[in-house]
C-alpha cells in the first residue's frame, strides 16, 4: 500500500480550488498560531498548493517543505519539494517543525509505518509544534459514488476507523476537530475525476469497472452535484 500512486487527486479539482485552499488554511490558522518564522512540513503534499498558499499568507522567511512520492510537473513554486517516501524522510531531516501536516495521506500507509511516522514526527516538532492529521469523516461521508466505489469506500473507511482508534490510543491527549467544504461540481467534471481515478479506492478498478461506474453516476446524479466533503482533524 505504501507506494500507491495517486496522480489526479488535486489535478484541477475542488481540492486545488482557491476557495477550498482558502477555507482549509483559514481552519488551520484558527487552530494553530503561526507566523513568518514558522517551519512547516506537509507529508504527502501532492501538488503543494495548500503549502504554497500558507507561504503567501504568512510571508514565510523559509519556504515550507512538502514531501511526496510523486513529483508533479505542475507543483507549487512557493514550496521546497522533496520526492521521498514519508517513512524515509526523518532519517535525513535535521529541522524542527512548528506544523507537520498529514492530509488525506495517512490511510495510504500501513499500521507499522503510521506508528513510526507519528513517533518521528513528534520528535521533529519544535516545543510548541503540532501535528495535524486530516482524514475522511468515517461516519457522515457524502462522497458521490457508484456501487463498487461505495463498497471500496466502506472497506477503506472501516480501515480508517482502525487507524483513528490506534492514534487515539497512542495519543490520548489529541484534539479532535471537523472540517467540511461545500462542493458544487458539474457532473461532467466529476465524471472526469472518476475517469482519472482521483481517489485511492479507484486505483485498483479495471477500465470496464470504471466505465460501468461512469454510467451509474451519470444516471444517479443531475447536471450539478452538491455535497459536503467532510474531514476529521486530529491535532497531536
Ligand atoms: C489523497 S492525496 C492527498 C494530497 C494532499 N495532501 C491533499 O490533501 O491535497 C495523497 C498523497 O500522498 C502521497 N503519498 C502516498 N504514499 C506516500 C508515502 N509513503 N510517502 C509520501 N507521500 C505519499 C500520494 O502520492 C498523494 O500525493
Coordinates of C-alpha atoms and ligand atoms in Angstrom, one line a residue:
X1 CA 0.0 0.0 0.0
X2 CA 2.9 2.3 0.8
X3 CA 3.6 3.2 -2.9
X4 CA 0.1 3.8 -4.1
X5 CA 0.4 6.3 -7.0
X6 CA -2.3 9.0 -7.0
X7 CA -1.8 11.4 -9.8
X8 CA -5.1 13.2 -10.2
X9 CA -6.2 14.0 -6.6
X10 CA -5.6 17.7 -6.8
X11 CA -5.3 17.9 -10.6
X12 CA -7.7 20.9 -11.1
X13 CA -10.4 19.5 -8.8
X14 CA -12.2 21.3 -5.9
X15 CA -9.3 20.1 -3.8
X16 CA -7.0 22.5 -5.5
X17 CA -9.5 25.3 -6.0
X18 CA -8.7 28.7 -4.5
X19 CA -11.9 28.5 -2.3
X20 CA -11.1 25.1 -0.9
X21 CA -7.5 26.1 -0.1
X22 CA -8.5 29.4 1.4
X23 CA -11.1 27.7 3.7
X24 CA -8.7 24.9 4.6
X25 CA -5.9 27.3 5.6
X26 CA -8.3 29.5 7.5
X27 CA -9.2 26.4 9.5
X28 CA -5.5 25.6 10.1
X29 CA -4.6 29.1 11.2
X30 CA -7.6 29.2 13.5
X31 CA -6.2 26.2 15.3
X32 CA -2.5 26.9 15.4
X33 CA -0.5 30.1 15.9
X34 CA 1.9 30.5 13.1
X35 CA 4.0 33.5 11.8
X36 CA 6.6 34.3 9.2
X37 CA 9.3 32.4 11.2
X38 CA 7.3 29.2 11.3
X39 CA 8.7 26.0 9.8
X40 CA 6.1 23.8 8.1
X41 CA 6.2 20.3 6.7
X42 CA 3.5 18.6 4.6
X43 CA 3.8 14.9 4.3
X44 CA 2.1 13.7 1.1
X45 CA 1.7 17.2 -0.2
X46 CA 0.6 16.4 -3.7
X47 CA 1.0 19.5 -5.9
X48 CA 1.7 21.5 -2.7
X49 CA -1.0 24.2 -3.3
X50 CA -2.0 24.2 0.4
X51 CA 1.6 24.9 1.4
X52 CA 2.1 27.4 -1.3
X53 CA -0.9 29.4 -0.1
X54 CA 0.3 29.2 3.5
X55 CA 3.6 30.6 2.4
X56 CA 2.0 33.6 0.8
X57 CA -0.4 34.1 3.7
X58 CA 2.2 34.0 6.4
X59 CA 5.1 35.5 4.3
X60 CA 7.3 32.7 5.5
X61 CA 11.0 33.5 5.7
X62 CA 11.8 29.9 4.9
X63 CA 9.9 28.1 2.2
X64 CA 7.7 25.3 3.6
X65 CA 8.8 21.7 2.9
X66 CA 6.5 19.4 1.0
X67 CA 7.3 15.7 0.5
X68 CA 5.6 13.2 -1.7
X69 CA 6.5 10.0 -3.7
X70 CA 5.1 11.7 -6.8
X71 CA 6.9 14.7 -8.3
X72 CA 4.3 16.6 -10.3
X73 CA 5.5 18.9 -13.0
X74 CA 2.9 21.5 -12.1
X75 CA 3.6 21.6 -8.4
X76 CA 3.5 24.9 -6.5
X77 CA 6.7 27.0 -6.9
X78 CA 6.4 28.6 -3.4
X79 CA 7.5 25.3 -1.6
X80 CA 10.6 23.4 -1.2
X81 CA 9.8 20.0 -2.6
X82 CA 11.4 16.6 -1.9
X83 CA 10.5 13.4 -3.7
X84 CA 10.8 10.9 -0.9
X85 CA 8.8 8.3 0.9
X86 CA 7.4 9.5 4.2
X87 CA 9.0 6.6 6.1
X88 CA 12.5 7.7 4.9
X89 CA 12.2 11.5 5.3
X90 CA 13.1 11.7 9.0
X91 CA 16.3 9.8 8.6
X92 CA 17.7 12.7 6.5
X93 CA 15.9 15.6 8.2
X94 CA 17.6 17.9 10.6
X95 CA 14.9 20.5 11.1
X96 CA 12.3 21.0 13.8
X97 CA 8.9 21.9 12.5
X98 CA 6.1 24.1 14.0
X99 CA 3.5 22.4 11.9
X100 CA 3.5 18.9 10.4
X101 CA 0.5 18.4 8.1
X102 CA -0.6 14.9 7.1
X103 CA -3.7 15.5 5.0
X104 CA -5.5 12.6 3.4
X105 CA -2.3 10.5 3.2
X106 CA -2.2 8.5 6.5
X107 CA -4.5 5.8 5.1
X108 CA -2.0 5.1 2.4
X109 CA 0.5 3.7 4.9
X110 CA 0.4 0.5 6.9
X111 CA -0.1 0.5 10.6
X112 CA 3.6 0.0 11.5
X113 CA 4.6 2.8 9.2
X114 CA 1.9 5.1 10.7
X115 CA 3.1 4.4 14.3
X116 CA 6.7 5.1 13.3
X117 CA 5.9 8.2 11.3
X118 CA 3.9 9.7 14.1
X119 CA 6.7 9.0 16.6
X120 CA 9.3 10.5 14.4
X121 CA 7.0 13.5 13.6
X122 CA 6.6 14.1 17.3
X123 CA 10.4 14.1 17.8
X124 CA 10.9 16.5 15.0
X125 CA 8.5 19.2 16.3
X126 CA 9.5 22.5 17.9
X127 CA 8.4 22.9 21.5
X128 CA 5.0 24.4 20.6
X129 CA 4.8 22.4 17.3
X130 CA 1.8 20.3 16.4
X131 CA 0.9 17.5 14.0
X132 CA -2.4 18.0 12.1
X133 CA -3.8 14.8 10.6
X134 CA -6.8 15.0 8.3
X135 CA -8.7 12.0 7.1
X136 CA -12.2 11.4 5.6
X137 CA -15.0 11.6 8.1
X138 CA -15.8 8.0 8.6
X139 CA -19.5 8.5 9.7
X140 CA -21.2 11.1 7.6
X141 CA -19.5 10.6 4.3
X142 CA -21.2 12.2 1.3
X143 CA -18.7 11.5 -1.5
X144 CA -20.7 10.7 -4.6
X145 CA -20.1 7.0 -5.5
X146 CA -21.2 4.2 -7.8
X147 CA -22.0 0.8 -6.3
X148 CA -18.5 -0.8 -6.5
X149 CA -16.9 2.5 -5.4
X150 CA -19.2 2.7 -2.4
X151 CA -18.1 -0.8 -1.4
X152 CA -14.4 0.0 -1.7
X153 CA -15.0 3.3 0.2
X154 CA -16.8 1.4 3.0
X155 CA -13.9 -1.1 3.3
X156 CA -11.4 1.8 3.3
X157 CA -13.4 3.7 5.9
X158 CA -13.5 0.6 8.1
X159 CA -9.7 0.5 8.0
X160 CA -9.6 4.3 8.6
X161 CA -11.6 3.7 11.8
X162 CA -8.9 1.3 13.0
X163 CA -6.2 3.9 12.2
X164 CA -8.1 6.6 14.1
X165 CA -8.5 4.3 17.1
X166 CA -4.9 3.4 17.1
X167 CA -3.9 7.1 17.1
X168 CA -6.4 7.7 19.9
X169 CA -4.7 5.0 21.9
X170 CA -1.2 6.2 21.2
X171 CA -2.0 9.9 21.7
X172 CA -5.0 10.1 24.2
X173 CA -4.4 13.9 24.5
X174 CA -5.2 14.5 20.9
X175 CA -7.7 17.2 20.0
X176 CA -10.4 16.2 17.5
X177 CA -12.0 18.8 15.1
X178 CA -14.0 18.6 12.0
X179 CA -13.5 20.4 8.7
X180 CA -16.0 20.5 5.8
X181 CA -16.2 22.1 2.4
X182 CA -19.4 22.5 0.4
X183 CA -18.6 21.1 -3.1
X184 CA -20.6 22.3 -6.1
X185 CA -19.4 20.5 -9.2
X186 CA -20.9 19.9 -12.6
X187 CA -21.5 16.2 -13.2
X188 CA -19.3 16.1 -16.4
X189 CA -16.3 17.3 -14.3
X190 CA -16.9 14.8 -11.6
X191 CA -17.2 12.0 -14.2
X192 CA -13.8 13.1 -15.4
X193 CA -12.4 12.9 -11.9
X194 CA -13.7 9.3 -11.6
X195 CA -12.2 8.5 -15.1
X196 CA -8.9 9.9 -13.8
X197 CA -9.1 7.7 -10.7
X198 CA -8.8 10.7 -8.3
X199 CA -9.2 8.6 -5.1
X200 CA -7.0 5.7 -4.0
X201 CA -10.1 3.4 -3.8
X202 CA -10.4 3.7 -7.6
X203 CA -6.8 2.8 -8.4
X204 CA -7.4 -0.9 -8.4
X205 CA -10.5 -0.9 -10.6
X206 CA -10.4 -2.1 -14.2
X207 CA -11.3 0.1 -17.2
X208 CA -14.6 -1.9 -17.5
X209 CA -15.5 -1.3 -13.9
X210 CA -14.8 2.4 -14.2
X211 CA -16.9 2.7 -17.4
X212 CA -19.8 0.9 -15.7
X213 CA -19.3 3.3 -12.7
X214 CA -19.4 6.3 -15.0
X215 CA -22.8 5.2 -16.4
X216 CA -24.1 4.7 -12.9
X217 CA -23.0 8.1 -11.7
X218 CA -24.5 9.7 -14.9
X219 CA -27.9 8.1 -14.1
X220 CA -27.8 8.7 -10.4
X221 CA -27.0 12.4 -10.4
X222 CA -28.4 15.6 -12.0
X223 CA -26.4 18.1 -14.0
X224 CA -24.9 19.6 -10.9
X225 CA -23.7 17.6 -7.9
X226 CA -23.7 19.2 -4.4
X227 CA -22.3 17.6 -1.3
X228 CA -20.2 18.2 1.7
X229 CA -16.6 17.0 1.7
X230 CA -16.1 16.2 5.4
X231 CA -12.8 15.6 7.2
X232 CA -11.8 14.6 10.7
X233 CA -8.8 16.5 12.0
X234 CA -6.7 15.1 14.8
X235 CA -4.2 17.5 16.4
X236 CA -1.3 15.9 18.3
Ligands
LIG1 C1 -5.0 11.8 -1.4 S1 -3.5 12.6 -1.8 C2 -3.5 14.0 -0.7 C3 -2.7 15.1 -1.2 C4 -2.7 16.4 -0.4 N1 -2.2 16.1 1.0 C5 -4.1 17.0 -0.3 O1 -4.8 16.7 0.6 O2 -4.4 17.7 -1.3 C6 -2.3 11.5 -1.0 C7 -0.9 11.9 -1.4 O3 0.0 11.1 -0.6 C8 1.1 10.7 -1.4 N2 1.7 9.5 -0.8 C9 1.3 8.3 -0.8 N3 2.1 7.4 -0.1 C10 3.1 8.2 0.3 C11 4.3 8.0 1.1 N4 4.6 6.7 1.5 N5 5.2 9.0 1.3 C12 4.9 10.3 0.9 N6 3.8 10.6 0.2 C13 2.9 9.6 -0.1 C14 0.5 10.5 -2.7 O4 1.4 10.5 -3.8 C15 -0.5 11.7 -2.8 O5 0.1 12.8 -3.4

